[in-house]
mmCIF file of C-alpha atoms in Angstrom:
data_model
loop_
_atom_site.group_PDB
_atom_site.id
_atom_site.type_symbol
_atom_site.label_atom_id
_atom_site.label_comp_id
_atom_site.label_asym_id
_atom_site.label_seq_id
_atom_site.Cartn_x
_atom_site.Cartn_y
_atom_site.Cartn_z
ATOM 1 C CA UNK A 300 0.000 0.000 0.000
ATOM 2 C CA UNK A 301 1.271 3.466 -0.869
ATOM 3 C CA UNK A 302 1.581 6.102 1.886
ATOM 4 C CA UNK A 303 -1.080 8.214 0.146
ATOM 5 C CA UNK A 304 -3.574 5.348 -0.016
ATOM 6 C CA UNK A 305 -2.805 4.525 3.614
ATOM 7 C CA UNK A 306 -3.536 8.101 4.695
ATOM 8 C CA UNK A 307 -6.790 8.161 2.726
ATOM 9 C CA UNK A 308 -7.914 4.923 4.383
ATOM 10 C CA UNK A 309 -7.155 6.175 7.900
ATOM 11 C CA UNK A 310 -8.770 9.592 7.370
ATOM 12 C CA UNK A 311 -11.910 8.038 5.858
ATOM 13 C CA UNK A 312 -12.361 5.705 8.808
ATOM 14 C CA UNK A 313 -11.733 8.546 11.263
ATOM 15 C CA UNK A 314 -14.313 10.844 9.662
ATOM 16 C CA UNK A 315 -16.917 8.108 9.988
ATOM 17 C CA UNK A 316 -15.929 6.592 13.363
ATOM 18 C CA UNK A 317 -14.183 9.304 15.382
ATOM 19 C CA UNK A 318 -14.210 8.637 19.130
ATOM 20 C CA UNK A 319 -14.888 11.434 21.597
ATOM 21 C CA UNK A 320 -12.956 11.927 24.840
ATOM 22 C CA UNK A 321 -12.633 14.938 27.145
ATOM 23 C CA UNK A 322 -8.845 15.031 26.708
ATOM 24 C CA UNK A 323 -9.306 15.374 22.954
ATOM 25 C CA UNK A 324 -11.307 18.545 23.474
ATOM 26 C CA UNK A 325 -8.512 20.488 25.174
ATOM 27 C CA UNK A 326 -5.150 21.922 24.162
ATOM 28 C CA UNK A 327 -4.011 22.340 27.775
ATOM 29 C CA UNK A 328 -0.666 20.483 27.972
ATOM 30 C CA UNK A 329 -1.225 19.707 31.656
ATOM 31 C CA UNK A 330 -4.592 18.048 30.989
ATOM 32 C CA UNK A 331 -3.107 16.119 28.086
ATOM 33 C CA UNK A 332 -0.171 14.976 30.236
ATOM 34 C CA UNK A 333 -2.631 13.731 32.869
ATOM 35 C CA UNK A 334 -4.553 11.734 30.267
ATOM 36 C CA UNK A 335 -1.389 10.269 28.739
ATOM 37 C CA UNK A 336 -0.068 9.091 32.112
ATOM 38 C CA UNK A 337 -3.449 7.580 33.019
ATOM 39 C CA UNK A 338 -3.865 5.827 29.673
ATOM 40 C CA UNK A 339 -0.471 4.137 29.723
ATOM 41 C CA UNK A 340 -1.600 1.106 31.719
ATOM 42 C CA UNK A 341 -5.338 1.551 32.266
ATOM 43 C CA UNK A 342 -8.338 0.827 30.034
ATOM 44 C CA UNK A 343 -9.850 3.859 28.293
ATOM 45 C CA UNK A 344 -13.329 3.458 29.782
ATOM 46 C CA UNK A 345 -11.890 3.523 33.296
ATOM 47 C CA UNK A 346 -9.745 6.539 32.483
ATOM 48 C CA UNK A 347 -12.786 8.483 31.227
ATOM 49 C CA UNK A 348 -14.249 8.398 34.733
ATOM 50 C CA UNK A 349 -11.036 8.998 36.680
ATOM 51 C CA UNK A 350 -9.840 11.764 34.344
ATOM 52 C CA UNK A 351 -13.028 13.772 34.935
ATOM 53 C CA UNK A 352 -12.732 13.325 38.712
ATOM 54 C CA UNK A 353 -9.024 14.241 38.675
ATOM 55 C CA UNK A 354 -9.480 17.418 36.646
ATOM 56 C CA UNK A 355 -12.136 18.630 39.079
ATOM 57 C CA UNK A 356 -9.786 18.091 42.022
ATOM 58 C CA UNK A 357 -6.584 19.251 40.299
ATOM 59 C CA UNK A 358 -7.618 21.540 37.412
ATOM 60 C CA UNK A 359 -4.194 23.160 37.019
ATOM 61 C CA UNK A 360 -0.590 22.073 37.242
ATOM 62 C CA UNK A 361 -0.180 24.308 40.317
ATOM 63 C CA UNK A 362 -3.125 22.689 42.108
ATOM 64 C CA UNK A 363 -1.482 19.292 41.695
ATOM 65 C CA UNK A 364 1.991 20.553 42.586
ATOM 66 C CA UNK A 365 0.879 21.936 45.952
ATOM 67 C CA UNK A 366 -1.583 19.170 46.862
ATOM 68 C CA UNK A 367 -0.611 16.642 49.524
ATOM 69 C CA UNK A 368 0.632 13.287 48.275
ATOM 70 C CA UNK A 369 -2.064 11.674 50.408
ATOM 71 C CA UNK A 370 -4.812 13.511 48.513
ATOM 72 C CA UNK A 371 -3.168 12.655 45.192
ATOM 73 C CA UNK A 372 -2.993 8.941 46.020
ATOM 74 C CA UNK A 373 -6.573 8.955 47.303
ATOM 75 C CA UNK A 374 -7.655 10.374 43.945
ATOM 76 C CA UNK A 375 -5.582 7.831 42.036
ATOM 77 C CA UNK A 376 -7.238 4.819 43.693
ATOM 78 C CA UNK A 377 -8.695 2.497 41.062
ATOM 79 C CA UNK A 378 -6.125 3.261 38.366
ATOM 80 C CA UNK A 379 -3.304 1.070 39.676
ATOM 81 C CA UNK A 380 0.443 1.537 39.223
ATOM 82 C CA UNK A 381 0.751 4.241 41.892
ATOM 83 C CA UNK A 382 4.206 5.210 40.640
ATOM 84 C CA UNK A 383 2.441 7.020 37.804
ATOM 85 C CA UNK A 384 0.664 9.286 40.292
ATOM 86 C CA UNK A 385 3.935 10.010 42.081
ATOM 87 C CA UNK A 386 5.691 10.772 38.780
ATOM 88 C CA UNK A 387 2.842 13.046 37.691
ATOM 89 C CA UNK A 388 2.996 14.978 40.949
ATOM 90 C CA UNK A 389 6.788 15.333 40.733
ATOM 91 C CA UNK A 390 6.456 16.625 37.159
ATOM 92 C CA UNK A 391 3.852 19.165 38.312
ATOM 93 C CA UNK A 392 6.115 20.285 41.169
ATOM 94 C CA UNK A 393 8.995 20.816 38.744
ATOM 95 C CA UNK A 394 6.823 22.876 36.389
ATOM 96 C CA UNK A 395 5.409 24.977 39.234
ATOM 97 C CA UNK A 396 8.663 25.574 41.084
ATOM 98 C CA UNK A 397 11.392 25.402 38.425
ATOM 99 C CA UNK A 398 9.495 26.751 35.411
ATOM 100 C CA UNK A 399 7.283 29.215 37.348
ATOM 101 C CA UNK A 400 4.178 27.344 36.230
ATOM 102 C CA UNK A 401 4.989 27.597 32.518
ATOM 103 C CA UNK A 402 4.632 24.229 30.820
ATOM 104 C CA UNK A 403 7.657 23.239 28.697
ATOM 105 C CA UNK A 404 6.782 23.482 25.001
ATOM 106 C CA UNK A 405 9.770 21.638 23.545
ATOM 107 C CA UNK A 406 10.494 17.919 23.333
ATOM 108 C CA UNK A 407 13.789 18.280 25.219
ATOM 109 C CA UNK A 408 12.139 20.459 27.854
ATOM 110 C CA UNK A 409 9.466 17.835 28.474
ATOM 111 C CA UNK A 410 12.093 15.109 28.782
ATOM 112 C CA UNK A 411 13.637 17.022 31.676
ATOM 113 C CA UNK A 412 10.480 16.517 33.739
ATOM 114 C CA UNK A 413 10.580 13.627 36.257
ATOM 115 C CA UNK A 414 9.048 10.433 34.920
ATOM 116 C CA UNK A 415 8.542 11.707 31.361
ATOM 117 C CA UNK A 416 10.008 9.521 28.612
ATOM 118 C CA UNK A 417 10.207 9.909 24.820
ATOM 119 C CA UNK A 418 6.707 8.557 24.130
ATOM 120 C CA UNK A 419 4.971 10.869 26.617
ATOM 121 C CA UNK A 420 7.030 13.879 25.508
ATOM 122 C CA UNK A 421 6.206 13.192 21.855
ATOM 123 C CA UNK A 422 2.520 12.696 22.643
ATOM 124 C CA UNK A 423 2.295 16.021 24.498
ATOM 125 C CA UNK A 424 4.092 17.771 21.618
ATOM 126 C CA UNK A 425 1.614 16.284 19.135
ATOM 127 C CA UNK A 426 -1.627 16.587 21.100
ATOM 128 C CA UNK A 427 -1.053 19.865 22.954
ATOM 129 C CA UNK A 428 1.126 21.740 20.463
ATOM 130 C CA UNK A 429 0.201 19.967 17.191
ATOM 131 C CA UNK A 430 3.867 19.390 16.369
ATOM 132 C CA UNK A 431 4.970 16.553 14.034
ATOM 133 C CA UNK A 432 6.859 14.326 16.465
ATOM 134 C CA UNK A 433 6.957 10.553 15.897
ATOM 135 C CA UNK A 434 4.714 8.763 18.393
ATOM 136 C CA UNK A 435 4.464 4.997 18.848
ATOM 137 C CA UNK A 436 2.012 3.346 21.218
ATOM 138 C CA UNK A 437 0.055 0.110 21.136
ATOM 139 C CA UNK A 438 -2.744 1.190 18.751
ATOM 140 C CA UNK A 439 -0.453 3.101 16.397
ATOM 141 C CA UNK A 440 1.939 0.149 16.285
ATOM 142 C CA UNK A 441 -0.985 -2.152 15.475
ATOM 143 C CA UNK A 442 -2.015 -0.064 12.465
ATOM 144 C CA UNK A 443 1.425 0.026 10.849
ATOM 145 C CA UNK A 444 2.001 -3.680 11.397
ATOM 146 C CA UNK A 445 -1.399 -4.421 9.844
ATOM 147 C CA UNK A 446 -0.873 -2.348 6.696
ATOM 148 C CA UNK A 447 2.850 -2.642 6.051
ATOM 149 C CA UNK A 448 4.106 -5.869 7.670
ATOM 150 C CA UNK A 449 1.371 -8.363 6.902
ATOM 151 C CA UNK A 450 3.741 -10.783 5.152
ATOM 152 C CA UNK A 451 6.744 -10.438 7.438
ATOM 153 C CA UNK A 452 7.781 -13.362 9.615
ATOM 154 C CA UNK A 453 9.384 -12.829 12.997
ATOM 155 C CA UNK A 454 9.148 -9.968 15.453
ATOM 156 C CA UNK A 455 8.992 -6.387 14.232
ATOM 157 C CA UNK A 456 11.142 -3.695 15.832
ATOM 158 C CA UNK A 457 9.870 -0.141 16.302
ATOM 159 C CA UNK A 458 12.875 1.129 14.333
ATOM 160 C CA UNK A 459 11.270 -0.550 11.302
ATOM 161 C CA UNK A 460 8.046 1.378 11.910
ATOM 162 C CA UNK A 461 9.611 4.792 12.522
ATOM 163 C CA UNK A 462 10.469 5.606 8.867
ATOM 164 C CA UNK A 463 6.861 4.846 7.882
ATOM 165 C CA UNK A 464 5.449 6.869 10.764
ATOM 166 C CA UNK A 465 7.603 9.837 9.775
ATOM 167 C CA UNK A 466 6.767 9.459 6.077
ATOM 168 C CA UNK A 467 3.000 9.393 6.629
ATOM 169 C CA UNK A 468 2.899 12.042 9.377
ATOM 170 C CA UNK A 469 1.324 15.366 8.309
ATOM 171 C CA UNK A 470 3.956 18.076 8.635
ATOM 172 C CA UNK A 471 1.635 21.075 8.821
ATOM 173 C CA UNK A 472 -0.778 21.852 11.635
ATOM 174 C CA UNK A 473 -3.703 22.491 9.297
ATOM 175 C CA UNK A 474 -7.235 22.442 10.671
ATOM 176 C CA UNK A 475 -8.563 18.938 11.148
ATOM 177 C CA UNK A 476 -5.674 17.108 9.502
ATOM 178 C CA UNK A 477 -2.492 17.998 11.387
ATOM 179 C CA UNK A 478 -0.371 15.741 13.621
ATOM 180 C CA UNK A 479 -2.879 15.901 16.488
ATOM 181 C CA UNK A 480 -5.854 14.618 14.506
ATOM 182 C CA UNK A 481 -3.678 12.161 12.567
ATOM 183 C CA UNK A 482 -2.578 10.381 15.720
ATOM 184 C CA UNK A 483 -6.144 10.333 17.050
ATOM 185 C CA UNK A 484 -7.186 8.783 13.729
ATOM 186 C CA UNK A 485 -4.453 6.141 13.942
ATOM 187 C CA UNK A 486 -5.409 5.257 17.509
ATOM 188 C CA UNK A 487 -9.063 4.863 16.571
ATOM 189 C CA UNK A 488 -8.176 2.661 13.615
ATOM 190 C CA UNK A 489 -5.919 0.607 15.877
ATOM 191 C CA UNK A 490 -8.885 -0.113 18.151
ATOM 192 C CA UNK A 491 -10.832 -1.244 15.078
ATOM 193 C CA UNK A 492 -8.019 -3.598 14.002
ATOM 194 C CA UNK A 493 -7.730 -5.146 17.474
ATOM 195 C CA UNK A 494 -11.469 -5.715 17.657
ATOM 196 C CA UNK A 495 -11.879 -7.194 14.167
ATOM 197 C CA UNK A 496 -8.524 -8.804 13.382
ATOM 198 C CA UNK A 497 -6.722 -9.372 16.679
ATOM 199 C CA UNK A 498 -3.846 -8.092 18.758
ATOM 200 C CA UNK A 499 -1.087 -7.615 16.191
ATOM 201 C CA UNK A 500 1.125 -6.153 18.907
ATOM 202 C CA UNK A 501 2.100 -9.733 19.694
ATOM 203 C CA UNK A 502 4.194 -9.553 16.524
ATOM 204 C CA UNK A 503 6.169 -6.617 17.918
ATOM 205 C CA UNK A 504 9.541 -7.118 19.564
ATOM 206 C CA UNK A 505 8.358 -4.627 22.185
ATOM 207 C CA UNK A 506 5.279 -6.613 23.170
ATOM 208 C CA UNK A 507 5.250 -7.641 26.820
ATOM 209 C CA UNK A 508 2.604 -9.654 28.588
ATOM 210 C CA UNK A 509 1.485 -8.031 31.816
ATOM 211 C CA UNK A 510 2.813 -9.923 34.816
ATOM 212 C CA UNK A 511 0.388 -11.637 37.172
ATOM 213 C CA UNK A 512 -0.968 -9.247 39.806
ATOM 214 C CA UNK A 513 -2.383 -11.734 42.318
ATOM 215 C CA UNK A 514 0.257 -12.725 44.870
ATOM 216 C CA UNK A 515 2.870 -10.345 43.458
ATOM 217 C CA UNK A 516 4.919 -7.706 45.271
ATOM 218 C CA UNK A 517 3.033 -5.179 43.146
ATOM 219 C CA UNK A 518 -0.211 -6.335 44.767
ATOM 220 C CA UNK A 519 1.349 -6.044 48.217
ATOM 221 C CA UNK A 520 2.680 -2.530 47.571
ATOM 222 C CA UNK A 521 -0.655 -1.479 46.105
ATOM 223 C CA UNK A 522 -2.431 -2.781 49.211
ATOM 224 C CA UNK A 523 0.003 -1.037 51.547
ATOM 225 C CA UNK A 524 -0.415 2.304 49.772
ATOM 226 C CA UNK A 525 -4.196 1.939 49.760
ATOM 227 C CA UNK A 526 -4.280 1.134 53.476
ATOM 228 C CA UNK A 527 -1.857 3.866 54.551
ATOM 229 C CA UNK A 528 -3.541 6.457 52.337
ATOM 230 C CA UNK A 529 -6.574 6.353 54.592
ATOM 231 C CA UNK A 530 -4.852 5.920 57.968
ATOM 232 C CA UNK A 531 -1.358 5.268 59.404
ATOM 233 C CA UNK A 532 -0.405 1.635 59.994
ATOM 234 C CA UNK A 533 2.229 -0.494 61.680
ATOM 235 C CA UNK A 534 3.609 -3.584 59.970
ATOM 236 C CA UNK A 535 1.445 -5.653 62.341
ATOM 237 C CA UNK A 536 -1.784 -3.776 61.581
ATOM 238 C CA UNK A 537 -1.018 -4.119 57.868
ATOM 239 C CA UNK A 538 -1.031 -7.894 58.321
ATOM 240 C CA UNK A 539 -4.533 -7.603 59.772
ATOM 241 C CA UNK A 540 -5.544 -5.392 56.837
ATOM 242 C CA UNK A 541 -4.428 -8.001 54.313
ATOM 243 C CA UNK A 542 -6.161 -10.800 56.246
ATOM 244 C CA UNK A 543 -9.448 -8.869 56.204
ATOM 245 C CA UNK A 544 -9.065 -8.485 52.443
ATOM 246 C CA UNK A 545 -8.297 -12.218 52.053
ATOM 247 C CA UNK A 546 -4.777 -11.638 50.749
ATOM 248 C CA UNK A 547 -2.111 -14.055 51.962
ATOM 249 C CA UNK A 548 1.074 -12.210 52.863
ATOM 250 C CA UNK A 549 3.836 -12.686 55.429
ATOM 251 C CA UNK A 550 5.257 -10.050 57.753
ATOM 252 C CA UNK A 551 8.577 -10.429 55.924
ATOM 253 C CA UNK A 552 6.907 -9.551 52.599
ATOM 254 C CA UNK A 553 5.223 -6.533 54.161
ATOM 255 C CA UNK A 554 8.463 -5.213 55.650
ATOM 256 C CA UNK A 555 10.329 -5.776 52.375
ATOM 257 C CA UNK A 556 7.761 -3.753 50.433
ATOM 258 C CA UNK A 557 7.522 -1.056 53.106
ATOM 259 C CA UNK A 558 11.266 -0.486 52.646
ATOM 260 C CA UNK A 559 10.817 -0.204 48.867
ATOM 261 C CA UNK A 560 7.924 2.248 49.203
ATOM 262 C CA UNK A 561 9.900 4.377 51.663
ATOM 263 C CA UNK A 562 12.873 4.522 49.279
ATOM 264 C CA UNK A 563 10.570 5.501 46.395
ATOM 265 C CA UNK A 564 9.141 8.404 48.392
ATOM 266 C CA UNK A 565 5.627 7.083 48.960
ATOM 267 C CA UNK A 566 5.739 6.665 52.738
ATOM 268 C CA UNK A 567 7.600 7.749 55.854
ATOM 269 C CA UNK A 568 7.912 6.128 59.279
ATOM 270 C CA UNK A 569 7.083 8.091 62.407
ATOM 271 C CA UNK A 570 7.643 6.149 65.615
ATOM 272 C CA UNK A 571 6.217 2.715 64.765
ATOM 273 C CA UNK A 572 3.640 3.851 62.228
ATOM 274 C CA UNK A 573 3.915 4.386 58.488
ATOM 275 C CA UNK A 574 2.336 7.461 56.892
ATOM 276 C CA UNK A 575 2.012 8.781 53.348
ATOM 277 C CA UNK A 576 5.027 11.032 52.759
#
């Protein structure tokens, strides 16, 4: 398929099947950053609810920067992967205190923010500033594999996709067909491919199967953060908390994960009790 025919196919589908989300209706880089962090490891339908709640509580980067970590983690409950909330807060603090509240508007500037990698920086540049930066995520990857690598055997590396992404990416920020809308169109088509053809991401070298949550240290840390968010605990009272929630865990496992959470900046110990930092 030629790049031109590919673009025509994607745009046609998008015009007829465009999805609507609150984060697509804003150009606020902070709001877009929030949505990108939430969407990284959480289903879209869940994010729709939590995003609306979050933006009511923390409508600006300053409101998040100066909020307590306890309030932030309370608001994040239900999304999982609490490190994302911590990274988002640290990024907001950097913007508020180091950049005087002015959101970085360059790719390199965004990369300087805590917890922001190349994908997130590129996504903010595209969605907030309509700049033609290459962006690869699960749905976009699916589309390019479907159209351009149908006959290839073996795993496909993102470096094979990048030239095609750059070649088909609109360079000008024209109304309705610039980088922003193009990536939204690709993502929507990717959802269509997954639903009707299957998960082609399994053919990517970058595909990873999510590790089991039940019985993992991630489950233990998630439980500890959830418990301590609402009241301080000792290692002994945390054992009782897990028993009430029918989760089998030893005191040794609790202590091990308390140490990790303290090092990561989630919690502090005062006397014998652990609190949110």
